[in-house]
């Protein structure tokens, strides 16, 4: 596609359920990033994939969060046993040269 | 730790007014600085950047100068348009590339005709 695509655009879930958020990066972009934006907060780095290297997971807030990137393209962010504080907009970005990020429109996650 | 502070919004202006959105940062070393913009219904996109002190980034009539002495990277535009209405994010990176950007909270700009 022409840009970074994220799905779903909105997700409402109950506390304790698991959720999966999907990101389709721009074709050919080797770097992929996940950020989240909680209400009133700046964007918070979560995880970064670069090619076949081991991902930088230093921003993941707890072991309930995990992400994978299959075939160097699509990425899935999984949140297990969701909590209300996980409610946020989850943003995915990709980059060809690691000098400019291209963001998707995000997934609005609401945990009831 | 490293951080970015932006002025709170919304900033409300009439068309053709002068715009300043303040951004200050705290970081060790020599970070690169960025402004990203998010138009309604769209993803964030890079507006401009500066990678060293005294550099001026510019794009679409917007400018920002990297001031190390005041640790600032204020965004300015001489004459705003309704189409500039968006949320503007200031960000820094500790390296030359954009890995692990640290963002501010964003400033909403509303421009009325």
XYZ file of N, CA and C in Angstrom:
675
model
N 0.822 -1.200 0.000
C 0.000 0.000 0.000
C 0.850 1.240 0.000
N 0.203 2.395 -0.097
C 0.909 3.654 -0.191
C 1.474 4.095 1.145
N 0.847 3.684 2.250
C 1.292 4.137 3.560
C 1.284 2.996 4.543
N 1.553 3.340 5.808
C 1.514 2.361 6.882
C 0.054 2.118 7.251
N -0.333 0.859 7.279
C -1.708 0.501 7.569
C -1.790 -0.220 8.906
N -2.734 0.209 9.745
C -2.919 -0.432 11.039
C -4.357 -0.914 11.169
N -4.503 -2.047 11.829
C -5.850 -2.574 12.063
C -5.902 -3.279 13.410
N -7.080 -3.243 14.069
C -8.224 -2.415 13.697
C -7.955 -0.945 14.016
N -8.801 -0.073 13.556
C -8.635 1.338 13.885
C -9.121 1.617 15.309
N -10.100 0.836 15.752
C -10.613 0.941 17.112
C -10.804 -0.453 17.683
N -10.470 -0.613 18.953
C -10.656 -1.904 19.619
C -11.134 -1.649 21.041
N -12.290 -2.219 21.364
C -12.800 -2.151 22.726
C -12.738 -3.559 23.295
N -12.160 -3.705 24.471
C -12.024 -5.021 25.067
C -12.294 -4.944 26.560
N -12.503 -6.114 27.136
C -12.730 -6.175 28.578
C -11.421 -6.438 29.305
N -11.313 -5.891 30.475
C -10.131 -6.117 31.308
C -9.872 -7.611 31.432
N -8.594 -7.980 31.250
C -8.200 -9.373 31.366
C -8.131 -10.128 30.052
N -8.709 -9.573 28.990
C -8.663 -10.214 27.688
C -7.345 -9.904 26.987
N -6.981 -10.755 26.032
C -5.808 -10.506 25.197
C -6.234 -9.788 23.917
N -5.352 -8.916 23.411
C -5.638 -8.230 22.145
C -4.414 -8.300 21.236
N -4.683 -8.287 19.945
C -3.625 -8.246 18.938
C -3.856 -7.065 18.023
N -2.819 -6.279 17.827
C -2.874 -5.116 16.958
C -1.917 -5.365 15.792
N -2.366 -5.018 14.597
C -1.597 -5.355 13.399
C -1.064 -4.110 12.721
N 0.121 -4.250 12.140
C 0.744 -3.158 11.391
C 1.317 -3.689 10.083
N 0.907 -3.064 8.972
C 1.491 -3.338 7.667
C 2.357 -2.146 7.272
N 3.669 -2.311 7.282
C 4.538 -1.165 6.968
C 4.556 -0.870 5.471
N 5.175 0.220 5.119
C 5.385 0.540 3.715
C 6.318 -0.516 3.118
N 5.958 -0.999 1.944
C 6.740 -2.047 1.301
C 8.195 -1.624 1.134
N 9.100 -2.507 1.558
C 10.522 -2.226 1.426
C 11.155 -1.564 2.613
N 10.342 -1.063 3.544
C 10.909 -0.431 4.744
C 11.404 -1.514 5.694
N 12.662 -1.423 6.067
C 13.250 -2.466 6.900
C 13.093 -2.176 8.391
N 12.867 -0.934 8.748
C 12.718 -0.581 10.161
C 11.238 -0.406 10.498
N 10.832 -0.943 11.637
C 9.442 -0.852 12.079
C 9.418 -0.546 13.568
N 8.555 0.374 13.958
C 8.499 0.859 15.336
C 7.061 0.808 15.846
N 6.924 0.564 17.126
C 5.652 0.718 17.820
C 5.810 1.781 18.910
N 4.831 2.678 18.936
C 4.725 3.689 19.986
C 3.301 3.644 20.535
N 3.118 4.219 21.713
C 1.754 4.417 22.189
C 1.624 5.820 22.752
N 0.386 6.312 22.696
C 0.085 7.642 23.204
C -1.095 7.537 24.148
N -0.804 7.702 25.415
C -1.860 7.721 26.409
C -2.401 9.134 26.526
N -3.610 9.260 27.053
C -4.270 10.556 27.146
C -3.389 11.548 27.887
N -3.105 12.676 27.236
C -2.319 13.726 27.870
C -0.831 13.467 27.918
N -0.397 12.399 27.300
C 1.027 12.048 27.304
C 1.614 12.159 25.907
N 2.924 12.272 25.867
C 3.610 12.209 24.585
C 3.664 10.788 24.086
N 4.119 10.649 22.844
C 4.285 9.306 22.308
C 5.396 8.583 23.066
N 5.140 7.345 23.419
C 6.071 6.543 24.211
C 6.588 5.389 23.361
N 7.902 5.305 23.215
C 8.507 4.222 22.436
C 8.250 2.878 23.106
N 7.894 1.875 22.298
C 7.669 0.530 22.822
C 8.725 -0.452 22.334
N 8.850 -0.600 20.999
C 9.719 -1.626 20.452
C 10.119 -1.239 19.037
N 11.272 -1.757 18.612
C 11.836 -1.390 17.316
C 12.426 -2.640 16.660
N 12.076 -2.855 15.397
C 12.621 -3.944 14.598
C 13.470 -3.332 13.473
N 14.621 -3.929 13.236
C 15.462 -3.503 12.117
C 15.955 -4.754 11.401
N 15.425 -4.979 10.214
C 15.849 -6.115 9.411
C 15.735 -7.416 10.178
N 16.802 -8.198 10.129
C 16.828 -9.491 10.813
C 17.468 -9.427 12.194
N 17.799 -8.226 12.630
C 18.429 -8.081 13.951
C 17.420 -8.330 15.051
N 17.946 -8.660 16.233
C 17.077 -8.824 17.390
C 16.388 -7.498 17.691
N 15.085 -7.510 17.978
C 14.364 -6.252 18.232
C 14.828 -5.582 19.510
N 14.717 -4.283 19.527
C 14.961 -3.495 20.735
C 13.642 -3.401 21.498
N 13.556 -4.141 22.590
C 12.315 -4.226 23.362
C 12.336 -3.333 24.597
N 13.289 -2.415 24.642
C 13.529 -1.697 25.883
C 12.364 -0.825 26.342
N 11.421 -0.503 25.446
C 10.303 0.340 25.824
C 9.052 -0.402 26.251
N 9.030 -1.702 26.146
C 7.832 -2.457 26.530
C 7.602 -2.293 28.029
N 6.393 -1.890 28.441
C 6.159 -1.550 29.854
C 6.069 -2.738 30.788
N 5.737 -3.916 30.281
C 5.659 -5.097 31.143
C 5.739 -6.337 30.270
N 5.841 -7.500 30.919
C 5.929 -8.748 30.157
C 4.582 -9.161 29.570
N 3.534 -8.371 29.816
C 2.254 -8.651 29.153
C 2.277 -8.187 27.692
N 3.265 -7.369 27.369
C 3.394 -6.831 26.018
C 4.447 -7.620 25.245
N 4.116 -7.963 24.010
C 5.084 -8.608 23.135
C 4.774 -8.205 21.705
N 5.751 -8.366 20.845
C 5.554 -8.044 19.436
C 6.413 -8.956 18.600
N 5.938 -9.228 17.412
C 6.722 -9.988 16.464
C 6.565 -9.370 15.082
N 7.528 -9.691 14.262
C 7.493 -9.210 12.891
C 7.825 -10.393 11.995
N 6.863 -10.799 11.198
C 7.016 -12.000 10.383
C 7.499 -11.634 8.986
N 8.508 -12.367 8.526
C 8.994 -12.172 7.176
C 9.523 -10.791 6.899
N 9.890 -10.084 7.941
C 10.419 -8.738 7.759
C 9.403 -7.734 7.307
N 8.101 -8.066 7.432
C 7.086 -7.141 6.950
C 6.067 -6.866 8.053
N 4.954 -7.588 8.032
C 3.851 -7.336 8.955
C 4.297 -7.557 10.398
N 3.789 -6.705 11.281
C 4.083 -6.840 12.701
C 2.779 -6.913 13.485
N 2.832 -7.694 14.569
C 1.701 -7.803 15.483
C 2.160 -7.454 16.889
N 1.447 -6.546 17.526
C 1.676 -6.215 18.934
C 0.590 -6.907 19.744
N 1.003 -7.715 20.701
C 0.057 -8.461 21.532
C 0.122 -7.958 22.962
N -1.048 -7.708 23.520
C -1.146 -7.335 24.931
C -1.980 -8.404 25.619
N -1.370 -9.079 26.573
C -2.075 -10.127 27.308
C -2.685 -9.558 28.583
N -3.808 -10.139 28.964
C -4.460 -9.777 30.245
C -4.538 -8.255 30.371
N -5.225 -7.639 29.414
C -5.255 -6.180 29.349
C -5.753 -5.558 30.648
N -5.198 -4.390 30.946
C -5.570 -3.580 32.100
C -6.087 -2.237 31.609
N -6.825 -1.539 32.458
C -7.380 -0.255 32.053
C -6.289 0.741 31.675
N -5.135 0.655 32.331
C -4.054 1.589 32.024
C -3.418 1.328 30.654
N -3.814 0.209 30.013
C -3.321 -0.053 28.656
C -4.097 0.750 27.610
N -5.197 1.374 28.008
C -5.990 2.167 27.067
C -5.143 3.313 26.520
N -5.052 3.369 25.201
C -4.193 4.363 24.547
C -4.365 4.218 23.042
N -3.715 5.117 22.314
C -3.588 4.953 20.870
C -2.236 4.303 20.598
N -2.253 3.188 19.895
C -1.014 2.470 19.570
C -0.650 2.792 18.121
N 0.521 3.353 17.948
C 0.978 3.824 16.647
C 2.120 2.962 16.137
N 2.063 2.646 14.877
C 3.126 1.928 14.199
C 3.769 2.868 13.186
N 5.063 2.736 13.010
C 5.778 3.537 12.017
C 6.795 2.659 11.323
N 7.121 3.016 10.096
C 8.185 2.315 9.393
C 9.133 3.326 8.769
N 10.311 2.838 8.427
C 11.326 3.716 7.858
C 12.235 2.924 6.941
N 12.656 3.571 5.875
C 13.606 2.949 4.955
C 15.041 3.215 5.382
N 15.281 4.431 5.850
C 16.644 4.856 6.114
C 16.900 5.231 7.569
N 15.878 5.041 8.428
C 15.978 5.374 9.848
C 16.232 6.862 10.063
N 15.960 7.671 9.039
C 16.089 9.114 9.178
C 14.724 9.795 9.206
N 13.722 9.131 8.673
C 12.369 9.684 8.655
C 11.385 8.561 8.909
N 10.514 8.770 9.881
C 9.490 7.778 10.202
C 8.195 8.110 9.481
N 7.504 7.084 9.028
C 6.191 7.219 8.425
C 5.211 6.464 9.337
N 4.255 7.189 9.854
C 3.343 6.628 10.836
C 2.025 6.204 10.205
N 1.412 5.166 10.797
C 0.042 4.839 10.502
C -0.894 5.715 11.320
N -2.185 5.513 11.117
C -3.185 6.333 11.814
C -3.481 5.838 13.215
N -2.964 4.646 13.549
C -3.074 4.174 14.911
C -4.280 3.293 15.175
N -4.187 2.565 16.283
C -5.307 1.784 16.816
C -5.675 2.369 18.173
N -6.923 2.806 18.298
C -7.426 3.303 19.577
C -7.896 2.096 20.392
N -7.184 1.793 21.470
C -7.543 0.670 22.341
C -8.226 1.192 23.592
N -9.400 0.647 23.867
C -10.136 0.998 25.080
C -10.370 -0.271 25.881
N -9.894 -0.281 27.120
C -10.054 -1.428 28.000
C -11.082 -1.059 29.071
N -12.194 -1.791 29.080
C -13.287 -1.467 30.005
C -13.148 -2.208 31.324
N 16.085 11.934 33.174
C 16.169 11.337 31.842
C 15.890 12.362 30.773
N 16.063 11.945 29.544
C 15.820 12.829 28.411
C 14.334 13.107 28.267
N 14.006 14.318 27.880
C 12.590 14.668 27.750
C 12.402 15.858 26.819
N 11.160 16.031 26.380
C 10.769 17.154 25.526
C 9.536 17.798 26.138
N 9.543 19.108 26.219
C 8.417 19.853 26.775
C 7.878 20.818 25.730
N 6.576 20.744 25.489
C 5.931 21.636 24.533
C 4.903 22.497 25.230
N 4.625 23.649 24.643
C 3.566 24.485 25.170
C 2.235 23.764 24.994
N 1.344 23.981 25.960
C 0.047 23.330 25.894
C -0.841 24.052 24.892
N -1.711 23.305 24.271
C -2.659 23.911 23.351
C -4.050 23.938 23.945
N -5.043 24.222 23.143
C -4.840 24.531 21.739
C -4.365 25.968 21.522
N -3.655 26.126 20.429
C -3.281 27.451 19.968
C -4.292 27.841 18.899
N -4.966 28.942 19.117
C -6.010 29.380 18.194
C -5.588 30.686 17.534
N -5.555 30.685 16.204
C -5.098 31.859 15.462
C -6.031 32.152 14.294
N -6.016 33.378 13.864
C -6.691 33.752 12.627
C -5.742 33.536 11.456
N -6.308 33.302 10.305
C -5.496 33.109 9.105
C -4.557 34.299 8.911
N -3.330 34.011 8.485
C -2.266 34.976 8.217
C -1.576 35.487 9.480
N -1.946 34.976 10.635
C -1.261 35.365 11.867
C 0.098 34.666 11.950
N 0.945 35.197 12.827
C 2.265 34.608 13.076
C 2.141 33.506 14.129
N 2.839 32.411 13.874
C 2.759 31.253 14.763
C 4.092 30.994 15.444
N 4.033 30.755 16.748
C 5.162 30.186 17.483
C 4.640 29.084 18.374
N 5.246 27.911 18.288
C 4.967 26.818 19.227
C 6.293 26.501 19.918
N 6.307 26.693 21.225
C 7.549 26.517 21.980
C 7.855 25.050 22.251
N 9.131 24.719 22.168
C 9.615 23.378 22.485
C 10.977 23.505 23.149
N 11.130 22.913 24.306
C 12.427 22.839 24.967
C 12.731 21.374 25.267
N 13.999 21.074 25.412
C 14.379 19.681 25.616
C 15.400 19.564 26.744
N 15.480 18.377 27.272
C 16.512 18.005 28.239
C 17.170 16.745 27.721
N 18.455 16.804 27.481
C 19.172 15.633 26.973
C 20.661 15.834 27.159
N 21.346 14.749 27.377
C 22.800 14.802 27.401
C 23.310 14.670 25.978
N 24.507 15.151 25.772
C 25.095 15.016 24.452
C 24.486 15.959 23.437
N 24.419 15.497 22.201
C 24.001 16.344 21.076
C 22.882 15.657 20.307
N 21.662 15.808 20.801
C 20.549 15.126 20.134
C 20.202 15.755 18.795
N 19.512 15.005 17.965
C 18.843 15.552 16.788
C 17.425 15.937 17.197
N 16.902 16.980 16.556
C 15.585 17.502 16.934
C 14.645 17.491 15.739
N 13.378 17.233 16.002
C 12.393 17.045 14.942
C 11.082 17.743 15.310
N 10.350 18.131 14.270
C 8.942 18.466 14.401
C 8.165 17.532 13.485
N 7.169 16.848 14.082
C 6.237 16.033 13.325
C 4.869 16.702 13.383
N 4.052 16.479 12.349
C 2.719 17.059 12.287
C 1.700 15.954 11.994
N 0.560 16.063 12.644
C -0.526 15.109 12.411
C -1.757 15.868 11.979
N -2.097 15.781 10.706
C -3.317 16.395 10.191
C -4.514 15.510 10.553
N -5.691 16.068 10.632
C -6.876 15.289 11.022
C -7.048 14.030 10.184
N -7.179 12.899 10.868
C -7.427 11.633 10.181
C -6.206 11.003 9.543
N -5.034 11.588 9.746
C -3.822 11.072 9.121
C -2.784 10.677 10.171
N -1.766 9.939 9.748
C -0.665 9.596 10.630
C 0.327 10.742 10.752
N 1.148 10.667 11.783
C 2.187 11.687 11.946
C 3.138 11.653 10.754
N 3.607 12.825 10.377
C 4.591 12.909 9.304
C 5.649 13.937 9.664
N 6.849 13.682 9.203
C 7.947 14.580 9.502
C 7.716 15.926 8.836
N 7.858 17.003 9.611
C 7.727 18.351 9.074
C 9.105 18.949 8.803
N 9.994 18.879 9.797
C 11.350 19.379 9.603
C 12.250 18.823 10.700
N 13.558 18.979 10.500
C 14.498 18.466 11.490
C 15.784 19.278 11.473
N 16.554 19.144 12.545
C 17.875 19.758 12.642
C 18.763 18.821 13.434
N 19.970 18.614 12.975
C 20.815 17.595 13.582
C 21.971 18.154 14.396
N 22.208 19.464 14.329
C 23.266 20.020 15.162
C 22.951 21.465 15.515
N 23.648 21.951 16.520
C 23.390 23.289 17.046
C 23.489 24.341 15.942
N 22.553 25.297 15.996
C 22.444 26.435 15.080
C 21.884 26.055 13.706
N 21.634 24.773 13.473
C 20.973 24.366 12.234
C 19.550 24.894 12.231
N 19.049 25.253 11.060
C 17.658 25.645 10.914
C 16.987 24.649 9.997
N 15.918 24.018 10.492
C 15.106 23.171 9.646
C 13.966 23.991 9.075
N 13.563 23.689 7.851
C 12.463 24.442 7.249
C 11.718 23.571 6.263
N 10.403 23.827 6.166
C 9.560 23.081 5.242
C 8.174 23.720 5.249
N 7.576 23.871 4.103
C 6.202 24.367 3.971
C 6.001 25.709 4.664
N 7.017 26.531 4.732
C 6.914 27.834 5.370
C 7.181 27.809 6.858
N 7.324 26.622 7.436
C 7.656 26.481 8.852
C 9.181 26.475 9.018
N 9.637 27.004 10.159
C 11.060 27.004 10.483
C 11.253 26.703 11.955
N 12.408 26.107 12.271
C 12.799 25.929 13.665
C 14.318 25.911 13.716
N 14.892 26.589 14.694
C 16.340 26.664 14.830
C 16.777 25.946 16.100
N 17.766 25.105 15.975
C 18.323 24.317 17.073
C 19.200 25.244 17.921
N 18.710 25.601 19.107
C 19.431 26.497 20.017
C 19.946 25.705 21.210
N 21.232 25.378 21.181
C 21.769 24.571 22.269
C 21.872 25.385 23.564
N 22.127 26.682 23.443
C 22.310 27.490 24.652
C 21.024 27.614 25.459
N 19.882 27.570 24.767
C 18.599 27.638 25.470
C 17.859 26.300 25.419
N 18.499 25.270 24.906
C 17.909 23.925 24.711
C 16.498 24.038 24.157
N 16.371 24.746 23.036
C 15.052 24.982 22.463
C 15.035 24.688 20.973
N 13.828 24.463 20.475
C 13.619 24.190 19.046
C 12.208 24.669 18.723
N 11.983 25.963 18.839
C 10.659 26.541 18.666
C 10.242 26.538 17.195
N 8.993 26.198 16.955
C 8.445 26.157 15.594
C 7.791 27.493 15.276
N 8.083 28.023 14.102
C 7.527 29.320 13.699
C 7.030 29.267 12.263
N 6.008 30.084 12.020
C 5.549 30.308 10.648
C 5.024 31.733 10.565
N 5.397 32.423 9.515
C 5.062 33.835 9.414
C 3.601 34.121 9.150
N 2.919 33.222 8.450
C 1.533 33.477 8.057
C 0.815 32.133 7.937
N 0.019 31.806 8.945
C -0.617 30.493 8.945
C -1.850 30.481 8.062
N -2.198 29.287 7.613
C -3.389 29.063 6.796
C -4.310 28.089 7.523
N -5.563 28.075 7.114
C -6.519 27.143 7.715
C -6.016 25.712 7.573
N -5.357 25.423 6.470
C -4.864 24.069 6.213
C -3.715 23.659 7.137
N -3.191 24.578 7.902
C -2.141 24.252 8.885
C -2.725 23.704 10.181
N -4.019 23.730 10.314
C -4.662 23.201 11.519
C -4.313 21.726 11.680
N -3.704 21.384 12.797
C -3.169 20.037 13.015
C -2.611 19.974 14.431
N -2.080 18.793 14.783
C -1.348 18.649 16.040
C 0.137 18.549 15.709
N 0.942 19.328 16.396
C 2.374 19.406 16.136
C 3.138 18.800 17.310
N 4.063 17.898 16.985
C 4.848 17.183 17.993
C 6.321 17.516 17.829
N 6.945 17.918 18.905
C 8.392 18.104 18.949
C 9.021 16.802 19.454
N 10.187 16.453 18.935
C 10.802 15.188 19.326
C 12.317 15.286 19.256
N 12.980 14.424 19.990
C 14.431 14.361 19.918
C 14.888 12.916 19.748
N 16.087 12.779 19.191
C 16.722 11.483 19.062
C 18.158 11.626 19.538
N 18.613 10.653 20.300
C 19.972 10.728 20.820
C 21.009 10.375 19.771
N 20.565 9.824 18.646
C 21.508 9.464 17.594
C 21.138 10.201 16.319
N 21.933 10.028 15.306
C 21.691 10.727 14.052
C 20.423 10.216 13.380
N 19.991 9.009 13.747
C 18.792 8.466 13.098
C 17.597 8.599 14.035
N 16.499 8.020 13.679
C 15.250 8.267 14.390
C 14.860 7.107 15.292
N 15.802 6.255 15.630
C 15.486 5.174 16.548
C 15.116 5.750 17.910
N 14.060 5.238 18.487
C 13.669 5.590 19.850
C 13.529 7.088 20.030
N 12.699 7.696 19.202
C 12.405 9.116 19.355
C 11.718 9.357 20.694
N 12.023 10.499 21.298
C 11.352 10.955 22.514
C 10.485 12.138 22.117
N 9.175 11.996 22.304
C 8.228 13.002 21.841
C 7.711 13.866 22.985
N 7.322 15.081 22.625
C 6.525 15.902 23.519
C 5.067 15.488 23.435
N 4.213 16.172 24.184
C 2.811 15.785 24.279
C 1.976 16.291 23.116
N 2.553 17.114 22.262
C 1.809 17.625 21.120
C 1.084 18.926 21.438
N 0.973 19.783 20.428
C 0.258 21.066 20.553
C -0.719 21.175 19.406
N -1.994 21.336 19.767
C -3.020 21.453 18.715
C -3.094 22.897 18.239
N -3.041 23.084 16.944
C -3.183 24.397 16.312
C -4.506 24.442 15.564
N -5.284 25.472 15.864
C -6.543 25.708 15.147
C -6.461 27.074 14.485
N -6.625 27.086 13.168
C -6.572 28.336 12.409
C -7.943 28.589 11.816
N -8.473 29.782 12.102
C -9.799 30.159 11.616
C -9.672 31.218 10.521
N -10.588 31.129 9.520
C -10.543 32.120 8.416
C -10.958 33.504 8.890
